[in-house]
Coordinates of C-alpha atoms in Angstrom, one line a residue:
X10 CA 25.1 -16.2 17.6
X11 CA 26.7 -16.5 14.1
X12 CA 30.4 -16.4 14.1
X13 CA 31.3 -13.2 11.8
X14 CA 34.9 -12.8 10.1
X15 CA 35.9 -8.9 10.0
X16 CA 38.8 -7.6 7.9
X17 CA 40.4 -4.5 9.4
X18 CA 42.7 -2.5 7.1
X19 CA 44.8 0.3 8.7
X20 CA 48.4 1.4 8.5
X21 CA 48.3 1.9 12.3
X22 CA 46.8 -1.1 13.2
X23 CA 49.0 -1.8 16.0
X24 CA 47.6 1.0 17.7
X25 CA 44.1 -0.2 17.2
X26 CA 45.0 -3.6 19.3
X27 CA 42.8 -2.8 22.1
X28 CA 39.8 -2.4 19.9
X29 CA 40.3 -5.6 18.1
X30 CA 40.6 -7.3 21.2
X31 CA 37.4 -5.9 22.3
X32 CA 35.8 -7.2 19.2
X33 CA 37.2 -10.7 19.7
X34 CA 36.0 -11.1 23.4
X35 CA 32.3 -10.1 21.6
X36 CA 33.0 -13.4 19.5
X37 CA 34.0 -11.7 16.2
X38 CA 36.9 -13.3 14.4
X39 CA 39.3 -10.5 13.6
X40 CA 41.7 -10.4 10.4
X41 CA 44.1 -7.2 10.7
X42 CA 46.5 -6.1 7.8
X43 CA 48.5 -2.5 7.5
X44 CA 47.6 -1.7 3.8
X45 CA 45.2 -1.3 1.1
X46 CA 47.1 -3.8 -1.1
X47 CA 47.0 -6.5 1.6
X48 CA 43.5 -6.0 2.1
X49 CA 42.7 -6.8 -1.5
X50 CA 44.8 -9.8 -1.2
X51 CA 42.9 -10.9 1.8
X52 CA 39.5 -10.2 0.2
X53 CA 40.6 -12.4 -2.9
X54 CA 41.7 -15.4 -0.7
X55 CA 38.9 -15.5 1.9
X56 CA 35.4 -14.7 2.8
X57 CA 34.6 -11.7 5.3
X58 CA 31.4 -10.6 6.6
X59 CA 32.3 -7.0 6.9
X60 CA 35.5 -4.7 6.4
X61 CA 36.8 -1.8 8.2
X62 CA 38.5 0.6 5.8
X63 CA 41.2 3.4 7.0
X64 CA 40.7 6.4 4.4
X65 CA 44.2 7.6 4.8
X66 CA 47.1 4.8 4.3
X67 CA 50.1 5.3 2.2
X68 CA 50.6 3.9 -1.2
X69 CA 46.8 2.5 -2.2
X70 CA 44.4 4.8 -0.4
X71 CA 41.2 3.7 1.4
X72 CA 39.3 5.3 -1.2
X73 CA 41.2 3.6 -4.1
X74 CA 41.0 0.1 -2.1
X75 CA 37.1 0.8 -1.4
X76 CA 36.7 1.0 -5.6
X77 CA 38.5 -2.1 -6.0
X78 CA 36.6 -4.0 -3.1
X79 CA 33.4 -2.7 -4.5
X80 CA 34.2 -3.9 -8.1
X81 CA 35.2 -7.3 -7.1
X82 CA 33.2 -8.1 -4.1
X83 CA 30.2 -5.8 -4.3
X84 CA 28.1 -7.2 -1.7
X85 CA 30.8 -7.2 1.2
X86 CA 29.8 -4.1 3.5
X87 CA 32.3 -1.8 4.1
X88 CA 32.7 0.8 7.0
X89 CA 35.1 3.7 6.1
X90 CA 37.2 5.1 9.2
X91 CA 39.2 8.4 8.8
X92 CA 40.4 11.4 10.8
X93 CA 39.1 13.7 8.1
X94 CA 35.9 15.3 8.4
X95 CA 36.1 16.8 4.7
X96 CA 32.8 16.6 3.0
X97 CA 34.4 15.6 -0.3
X98 CA 35.9 12.3 1.3
X99 CA 32.5 11.7 2.8
X100 CA 30.5 12.1 -0.4
X101 CA 33.1 9.9 -2.2
X102 CA 32.7 7.3 0.2
X103 CA 28.9 7.5 0.2
X104 CA 28.9 7.4 -3.6
X105 CA 30.8 4.1 -3.5
X106 CA 28.1 2.6 -1.2
X107 CA 29.6 2.2 1.9
X108 CA 27.8 0.8 4.6
X109 CA 28.7 3.5 7.7
X110 CA 31.3 6.2 8.1
X111 CA 33.5 6.4 11.4
X112 CA 35.7 9.3 12.3
X113 CA 38.7 8.8 14.6
X114 CA 39.3 8.8 17.8
X115 CA 37.2 5.7 18.1
X116 CA 35.5 4.0 20.9
X117 CA 34.7 0.5 21.3
X118 CA 30.9 0.9 21.7
X119 CA 30.8 3.2 18.7
X120 CA 32.5 0.2 16.6
X121 CA 30.2 -2.3 18.1
X122 CA 27.2 -0.3 17.4
X123 CA 28.2 0.1 13.6
X124 CA 28.8 -3.8 13.5
X125 CA 25.5 -4.7 15.1
X126 CA 23.8 -2.1 12.9
X127 CA 25.2 -3.8 9.6
X128 CA 25.4 -7.5 10.4
X129 CA 22.8 -8.2 13.1
X130 CA 20.4 -5.7 11.9
X131 CA 17.8 -8.2 10.6
X132 CA 17.9 -10.5 13.6
X133 CA 17.5 -7.6 16.2
X134 CA 14.9 -6.0 14.1
X135 CA 13.0 -9.2 14.2
X136 CA 13.2 -9.8 17.9
X137 CA 12.2 -6.1 18.8
X138 CA 9.2 -6.2 16.3
X139 CA 8.0 -9.5 17.6
X140 CA 8.2 -8.3 21.1
X141 CA 6.6 -5.0 20.5
X142 CA 3.6 -6.8 18.6
X143 CA 3.1 -9.2 21.2
X144 CA 2.8 -6.2 23.6
X145 CA 0.3 -4.4 21.3
X146 CA -1.8 -7.6 20.3
X147 CA -3.7 -7.2 23.3
X148 CA -4.3 -3.7 23.1
X149 CA -5.8 -4.2 19.5
X150 CA -7.8 -7.2 20.6
X151 CA -9.7 -5.4 23.5
X152 CA -9.9 -2.2 21.2
X153 CA -12.3 -3.6 18.6
X154 CA -14.3 -5.9 20.9
X155 CA -15.6 -2.6 22.6
X156 CA -18.4 -0.2 21.0
X157 CA -16.2 1.8 18.9
X158 CA -16.9 4.3 16.0
X159 CA -15.7 4.7 12.3
X160 CA -12.5 6.9 13.3
X161 CA -11.6 4.2 16.0
X162 CA -11.9 1.4 13.2
X163 CA -9.7 3.7 10.8
X164 CA -7.0 3.4 13.6
X165 CA -7.2 -0.1 14.1
X166 CA -6.9 -0.9 10.6
X167 CA -3.9 1.2 10.5
X168 CA -2.5 -0.3 13.3
X169 CA -2.8 -3.9 11.8
X170 CA -1.3 -2.7 8.5
X171 CA 1.7 -1.1 10.5
X172 CA 2.5 -4.5 12.1
X173 CA 1.8 -6.1 8.8
X174 CA 4.6 -4.2 7.1
X175 CA 6.8 -4.2 10.1
X176 CA 6.5 -8.3 10.4
X177 CA 7.3 -8.1 6.5
X178 CA 10.7 -6.8 7.1
X179 CA 11.6 -9.6 10.0
X180 CA 13.7 -12.5 9.0
X181 CA 11.4 -15.6 9.6
X182 CA 8.0 -13.7 9.8
X183 CA 7.0 -16.1 12.6
X184 CA 4.3 -13.6 13.7
X185 CA 2.5 -13.6 10.4
X186 CA 0.0 -16.3 11.3
X187 CA -0.9 -14.7 14.5
X188 CA -1.5 -11.3 12.9
X189 CA -3.6 -13.2 10.2
X190 CA -5.8 -14.4 12.7
X191 CA -6.1 -11.1 14.3
X192 CA -7.1 -9.4 11.2
X193 CA -9.6 -12.1 10.7
X194 CA -11.2 -11.6 14.1
X195 CA -11.1 -7.7 13.5
X196 CA -12.9 -8.1 10.2
X197 CA -15.6 -10.1 11.8
X198 CA -16.2 -7.4 14.4
X199 CA -15.9 -5.1 11.6
X200 CA -18.6 -6.7 9.6
X201 CA -21.0 -6.6 12.7
X202 CA -20.1 -2.8 13.1
X203 CA -21.0 -2.1 9.3
X204 CA -24.3 -4.1 9.6
X205 CA -25.4 -1.8 12.5
X206 CA -24.3 1.4 11.4
X207 CA -24.0 1.6 7.4
X208 CA -27.8 2.5 7.0
X209 CA -27.7 5.0 9.8
X210 CA -24.7 6.7 7.7
X211 CA -27.2 7.2 4.6
X212 CA -30.3 7.9 6.1
X213 CA -30.1 9.6 9.5
X214 CA -29.6 13.4 9.7
X215 CA -26.9 14.5 12.0
X216 CA -25.3 11.2 12.9
X217 CA -21.8 10.9 13.2
X218 CA -20.5 9.3 10.0
X219 CA -17.2 8.9 8.1
X220 CA -16.7 10.6 4.7
X221 CA -18.1 8.1 2.1
X222 CA -17.5 7.7 -1.7
X223 CA -20.2 10.2 -2.8
X224 CA -19.3 12.9 -0.9
X225 CA -15.5 13.1 -1.7
X226 CA -15.6 15.5 -4.5
X227 CA -17.9 17.8 -2.7
X228 CA -16.0 17.9 0.7
X229 CA -12.6 17.4 -0.3
X230 CA -11.9 17.9 -3.9
X231 CA -14.0 21.1 -4.8
X232 CA -13.0 22.9 -1.7
X233 CA -9.1 22.8 -2.7
X234 CA -9.9 24.4 -6.3
X235 CA -8.1 27.6 -6.6
X236 CA -8.3 30.3 -9.5
X237 CA -4.5 30.7 -9.5
X238 CA -3.3 27.1 -9.8
X239 CA -4.6 23.8 -10.9
X240 CA -5.3 20.6 -8.8
X241 CA -4.5 17.2 -9.8
X242 CA -7.0 14.5 -8.5
X243 CA -5.3 10.9 -8.9
X244 CA -7.5 8.0 -8.6
X245 CA -5.5 4.8 -8.2
X246 CA -8.3 2.1 -8.9
X247 CA -8.2 -0.5 -5.8
X248 CA -5.3 1.1 -3.9
X249 CA -5.3 -0.6 -0.3
X250 CA -3.8 1.4 2.5
X251 CA -0.9 -1.1 2.7
X252 CA -0.1 -0.4 -0.8
X253 CA 0.0 3.3 -0.4
X254 CA 2.2 2.9 2.8
X255 CA 4.6 1.0 0.2
X256 CA 4.7 3.6 -2.5
X257 CA 4.5 6.7 0.0
X258 CA 8.6 6.7 0.6
X259 CA 9.0 7.0 -3.1
X260 CA 6.5 9.8 -3.4
X261 CA 8.0 11.7 -0.2
X262 CA 11.3 12.2 -2.2
X263 CA 9.0 14.9 -4.1
X264 CA 6.0 15.6 -2.1
X265 CA 5.1 16.2 1.5
X266 CA 2.2 14.2 3.0
X267 CA 0.1 17.3 3.9
X268 CA -2.8 14.9 5.1
X269 CA -3.1 11.4 5.4
X270 CA -6.6 10.5 5.9
X271 CA -9.1 7.7 5.0
X272 CA -12.7 7.5 3.6
X273 CA -15.3 4.7 3.5
X274 CA -16.1 3.0 0.2
X275 CA -19.9 2.5 -0.3
X276 CA -21.4 -0.7 -0.8
X277 CA -20.8 -2.8 -3.1
X278 CA -16.8 -2.1 -2.8
X279 CA -16.8 -2.4 -6.7
X280 CA -15.5 0.1 -9.3
X281 CA -19.0 0.2 -11.0
X282 CA -20.5 1.5 -7.8
X283 CA -18.0 3.2 -5.6
X284 CA -15.9 4.9 -8.4
X285 CA -19.2 6.0 -10.3
X286 CA -20.6 7.6 -6.8
X287 CA -17.3 9.2 -6.5
X288 CA -17.6 11.2 -9.9
X289 CA -21.4 11.6 -9.7
X290 CA -21.8 12.7 -6.1
X291 CA -24.7 10.1 -5.7
X292 CA -25.5 7.0 -4.1
X293 CA -26.4 4.1 -6.7
X294 CA -30.1 4.3 -6.6
X295 CA -29.9 8.0 -7.3
X296 CA -27.6 7.5 -10.0
X297 CA -30.0 5.1 -11.5
X298 CA -32.9 7.6 -11.1
X299 CA -31.6 10.8 -12.0
X300 CA -29.0 9.6 -14.7
X301 CA -30.4 6.8 -16.5
X302 CA -28.8 7.6 -19.9
X303 CA -25.6 6.7 -18.4
X304 CA -25.9 4.5 -15.5
X305 CA -25.1 0.9 -16.3
X306 CA -26.6 -1.6 -13.9
X307 CA -25.6 -5.2 -13.0
X308 CA -28.5 -6.4 -15.5
X309 CA -26.6 -4.9 -18.3
X310 CA -23.6 -6.2 -20.5
X311 CA -22.1 -2.7 -21.0
X312 CA -18.8 -1.5 -19.3
X313 CA -19.7 0.1 -16.1
X314 CA -17.2 2.9 -15.9
X315 CA -17.6 4.3 -19.6
X316 CA -19.1 7.5 -18.4
X317 CA -17.3 8.9 -15.6
X318 CA -16.2 12.3 -17.1
X319 CA -20.0 12.8 -18.0
X320 CA -21.0 12.0 -14.3
X321 CA -18.1 14.5 -13.3
X322 CA -19.2 17.3 -15.5
X323 CA -22.7 16.8 -14.3
X324 CA -21.6 17.0 -10.7
X325 CA -19.6 20.2 -11.4
X326 CA -23.0 21.9 -13.0
X327 CA -25.0 20.9 -10.0
X328 CA -22.4 22.5 -7.8
X329 CA -22.2 25.6 -9.9
X330 CA -18.6 25.3 -10.5
X331 CA -17.9 26.9 -13.8
X332 CA -14.4 25.8 -14.3
X333 CA -12.1 24.2 -16.9
X334 CA -11.4 20.5 -16.4
X335 CA -10.0 17.5 -17.9
X336 CA -10.3 13.9 -17.3
X337 CA -7.7 10.8 -18.3
X338 CA -7.9 7.3 -17.7
X339 CA -5.0 5.4 -17.9
X340 CA -5.3 1.7 -18.8
X341 CA -2.1 1.0 -20.7
X342 CA 1.4 2.4 -20.1
X343 CA 1.4 4.1 -23.5
X344 CA -1.3 6.2 -22.3
X345 CA 0.5 7.3 -19.3
X346 CA 3.3 8.3 -21.6
X347 CA 1.0 10.3 -23.8
X348 CA -0.4 12.1 -20.8
X349 CA 3.0 13.0 -19.5
X350 CA 3.8 14.4 -22.8
X351 CA 1.0 16.7 -22.9
X352 CA 0.6 17.5 -19.3
X353 CA 1.8 21.1 -19.6
X354 CA -1.4 21.7 -21.6
X355 CA -3.4 20.7 -18.5
X356 CA -2.0 23.5 -16.5
X357 CA -4.5 25.9 -17.6
X358 CA -7.1 23.8 -16.2
X359 CA -8.7 24.1 -12.8
X360 CA -9.0 20.6 -12.2
X361 CA -7.5 17.6 -13.7
X362 CA -8.5 14.0 -12.9
X363 CA -6.2 11.1 -13.5
X364 CA -7.5 7.5 -13.3
X365 CA -4.9 4.7 -13.0
X366 CA -6.0 1.2 -13.4
X367 CA -3.1 -0.8 -13.1
X368 CA -3.5 -2.1 -9.3
X369 CA -7.1 -3.1 -10.4
X370 CA -5.6 -4.7 -13.5
X371 CA -2.9 -6.8 -11.3
X372 CA -6.0 -8.1 -8.9
X373 CA -7.6 -9.6 -11.9
X374 CA -4.4 -11.0 -13.6
X375 CA -3.5 -12.6 -10.5
X376 CA -6.6 -14.3 -10.6
X377 CA -6.8 -15.4 -14.2
X378 CA -2.8 -16.3 -14.8
X379 CA -0.7 -18.7 -13.1
X380 CA 2.3 -16.9 -13.7
X381 CA 1.1 -13.7 -11.7
X382 CA 0.3 -16.1 -8.8
X383 CA 3.5 -17.3 -8.7
X384 CA 5.1 -13.9 -8.7
X385 CA 2.7 -12.8 -6.3
X386 CA 1.9 -15.7 -3.9
X387 CA 1.3 -13.7 -0.8
X388 CA 0.4 -10.0 0.6
X389 CA 4.2 -9.0 0.7
X390 CA 4.6 -10.1 -2.7
X391 CA 1.6 -8.6 -4.0
X392 CA 2.8 -5.1 -2.3
X393 CA 6.0 -5.7 -3.9
X394 CA 4.8 -6.2 -7.5
X395 CA 2.9 -2.8 -6.8
X396 CA 5.7 -0.8 -5.6
X397 CA 7.8 -2.5 -8.9
X398 CA 5.3 -1.1 -11.1
X399 CA 5.0 2.4 -9.5
X400 CA 9.1 2.7 -9.6
X401 CA 9.0 2.3 -13.1
X402 CA 5.5 3.8 -14.2
X403 CA 4.6 6.7 -16.0
X404 CA 2.7 7.8 -12.9
X405 CA 5.9 8.3 -10.9
X406 CA 7.2 10.6 -13.6
X407 CA 3.9 12.6 -13.7
X408 CA 4.5 13.0 -9.7
X409 CA 7.9 14.2 -10.5
X410 CA 6.6 16.8 -13.1
X411 CA 4.0 18.2 -11.0
X412 CA 6.3 18.4 -7.8
X413 CA 8.7 20.6 -10.1
X414 CA 5.7 22.8 -11.2
X415 CA 4.5 23.4 -7.5
X416 CA 1.1 21.4 -8.2
X417 CA -1.0 20.3 -5.2
X418 CA -2.1 16.7 -5.7
X419 CA -4.7 14.7 -3.9
X420 CA -4.6 10.9 -4.1
X421 CA -7.3 8.6 -3.4
X422 CA -9.0 5.3 -4.6
X423 CA -12.6 3.8 -5.0
X424 CA -12.0 0.4 -3.0
X425 CA -9.5 -1.9 -1.8
X426 CA -9.3 -5.6 -2.1
X427 CA -9.0 -8.7 0.2
X428 CA -7.5 -12.1 -0.3
X429 CA -10.3 -14.6 -0.2
X430 CA -9.8 -18.0 1.6
X431 CA -12.9 -19.5 2.5
X432 CA -16.1 -20.6 0.3
X433 CA -19.5 -19.5 1.1
X434 CA -22.3 -21.3 -0.7
X435 CA -25.0 -19.5 -2.5
X436 CA -27.7 -20.3 -4.6
X437 CA -29.4 -18.0 -7.2
X438 CA -31.0 -17.7 -10.7
X439 CA -29.1 -17.2 -13.9
X440 CA -29.7 -13.5 -13.7
X441 CA -27.5 -13.3 -10.5
X442 CA -24.4 -11.2 -11.0
X443 CA -21.2 -12.7 -11.3
X444 CA -18.8 -10.9 -8.6
X445 CA -17.3 -13.1 -5.9
X446 CA -18.0 -10.7 -2.8
X447 CA -21.4 -9.4 -3.5
X448 CA -24.5 -10.7 -5.3
X449 CA -27.8 -9.3 -6.1
X450 CA -30.5 -11.0 -7.3
X451 CA -34.1 -12.8 -6.2
X452 CA -34.3 -15.8 -4.6
X453 CA -30.9 -16.0 -3.1
X454 CA -29.9 -18.4 -0.5
X455 CA -27.1 -18.3 1.5
X456 CA -25.5 -18.6 5.1
X457 CA -26.6 -15.4 7.0
X458 CA -23.5 -15.8 9.5
X459 CA -21.1 -15.0 6.6
X460 CA -22.9 -12.5 4.9
X461 CA -24.4 -9.0 5.5
X462 CA -27.7 -9.5 3.7
X463 CA -29.9 -6.6 2.4
X464 CA -33.4 -7.6 1.7
X465 CA -34.6 -3.9 1.3
X466 CA -32.1 -2.5 -1.2
X467 CA -33.5 0.9 -1.1
X468 CA -32.8 1.0 2.6
X469 CA -28.8 1.3 1.6
X470 CA -29.8 3.4 -1.6
X471 CA -29.3 0.5 -4.0
X472 CA -31.1 0.0 -7.5
X473 CA -33.9 -2.7 -7.1
X474 CA -34.0 -4.7 -10.4
X475 CA -37.3 -6.5 -9.7
X476 CA -39.7 -6.8 -6.7
X477 CA -37.7 -9.6 -4.7
X478 CA -34.2 -8.4 -5.3
X479 CA -31.8 -9.0 -2.3
X480 CA -28.2 -7.9 -1.9
X481 CA -25.8 -10.2 -0.3
X482 CA -22.3 -9.0 0.7
X483 CA -19.5 -11.4 1.8
X484 CA -17.6 -10.6 5.0
X485 CA -14.4 -11.4 6.4
X486 CA -12.5 -13.6 3.6
X487 CA -15.0 -15.4 2.5
X488 CA -16.2 -15.5 -1.1
X489 CA -19.4 -16.7 -3.0
X490 CA -19.2 -20.1 -4.6
X491 CA -22.1 -22.0 -6.2
X492 CA -23.0 -25.6 -5.3
X493 CA -22.6 -27.0 -8.8
X494 CA -19.1 -27.5 -9.8
X495 CA -18.1 -26.4 -6.5
X496 CA -14.7 -27.9 -5.8
X497 CA -13.3 -26.8 -9.1
X498 CA -14.8 -23.2 -8.4
X499 CA -13.4 -23.1 -4.9
X500 CA -9.9 -24.4 -5.8
X501 CA -9.9 -21.8 -8.7
X502 CA -10.7 -18.6 -6.7
X503 CA -9.3 -19.5 -3.2
X504 CA -6.4 -17.0 -2.4
X505 CA -7.2 -14.6 -5.0
X506 CA -7.9 -10.9 -4.6
X507 CA -11.4 -10.0 -4.9
X508 CA -13.7 -6.9 -4.2
X509 CA -17.3 -6.0 -3.7
X510 CA -18.0 -6.9 0.1
X511 CA -17.5 -6.1 3.6
X512 CA -13.8 -5.8 5.1
X513 CA -11.4 -3.4 6.5
X514 CA -9.1 -3.6 3.4
X515 CA -12.1 -3.0 1.0
X516 CA -14.0 -0.4 2.9
X517 CA -11.4 1.8 4.5
X518 CA -9.3 3.5 1.8
X519 CA -6.4 6.0 1.6
X520 CA -7.1 9.7 1.0
X521 CA -4.0 11.7 0.7
X522 CA -3.1 15.7 0.1
X523 CA 0.4 16.2 -1.2
X524 CA 2.1 19.5 -1.1
X525 CA 5.2 19.7 -3.4
X526 CA 8.2 20.1 -1.6
X527 CA 9.6 23.2 -3.5
X528 CA 6.2 24.8 -2.8

């Protein structure tokens, strides 16, 4: 165990001798002084890992000493000790960023607990987390090897995400590789589950199935519409469940999570298909058939998501909802600020839809820009950038404003993304689409073991561009690569975040209902 040095300043330090002896027996090096001035002198002359500071010392008080220490050595944790239970003193100490607050009379275990909480926290958390994950490892492996349903897959994905975030907070992240292997095994089983069940969800009446993209508005958004207050539906493009869990504590300062559920993105798990399905209330083949004037297929160069509000208005009309609505797509920070400046005008509407594109843009930027890859070399750093963006975004300001106005919010996404690591060779003609996680075209040639192949697109309600159209969806963490210029292609796209295929990360996405805390 590391040898820690602790400074204890108290004008009655001689009376605390039993406590200091107790800590020395526990392996801590103790330095004691009986005034604030002596404490400052010690801090200036030698390093300390922790300081115990009595609040009520004659001469320089504990709070005055604390201010000096924090201004000169802000990173040394300080525990304030006092006989007083006055709220004002507590607030001053907390405001000065103390690490703990103890009230006399003290007992040895109370002191030891405070020390361990501050100095040994990371080590103890690491040991407990690793042990708990190892205990849960077998349960998870057994769960997805059974014949389980869509709800149980959601729970498995949530548990895997929970352990991923817990292991992120450990010192050495020694269990990360084990977890990565377990996630890959889970995704292999999940791909088989989707292959066996996806067409049933779309075609069989009365079959047990999850909420899918094209059902979101009618089953979850429209029922929340009320005549006396507006509803905000915020869609954060490409938001995975782990990214939601990272920003949830920030939102929790202003909103209570009324319901944290999940839905399944339709295939392909891309913005063009899944988001348009959300706003149209239709699957892709039906969109192409009934909205041919605004549907943009893979064979067209036009932007695939330029008509989302028109899709929404037509879905509202189809459901006989004569309501006031608005739609805002935020791509740049300035657009987010403009929305915030005018949000009061939206309070007259029944439904306000806001689409935020940052997370999707981040995944594309990480692929194309070496600097972003350096900033986000792994999943943990990728989540960190998402959190940093959210903390400083107009979107957080929008949540704060809506909370103050007691406005209910539903947060969702269209699809997630997966970090791809392994190439899967595919051969197609020049008209084959460019997405790395799914391909559609004629005469496709690929390894069936790594692909969910759909040779009859109409079975999955997918547009058929020609007689021999086939869809191929990459599974696990594979990405498609053409044989020509293969090595360059693989090296460029390996370890990037992609979407379009079949994985837990892409298909199982968050759906959150938020109630303002002041409601």
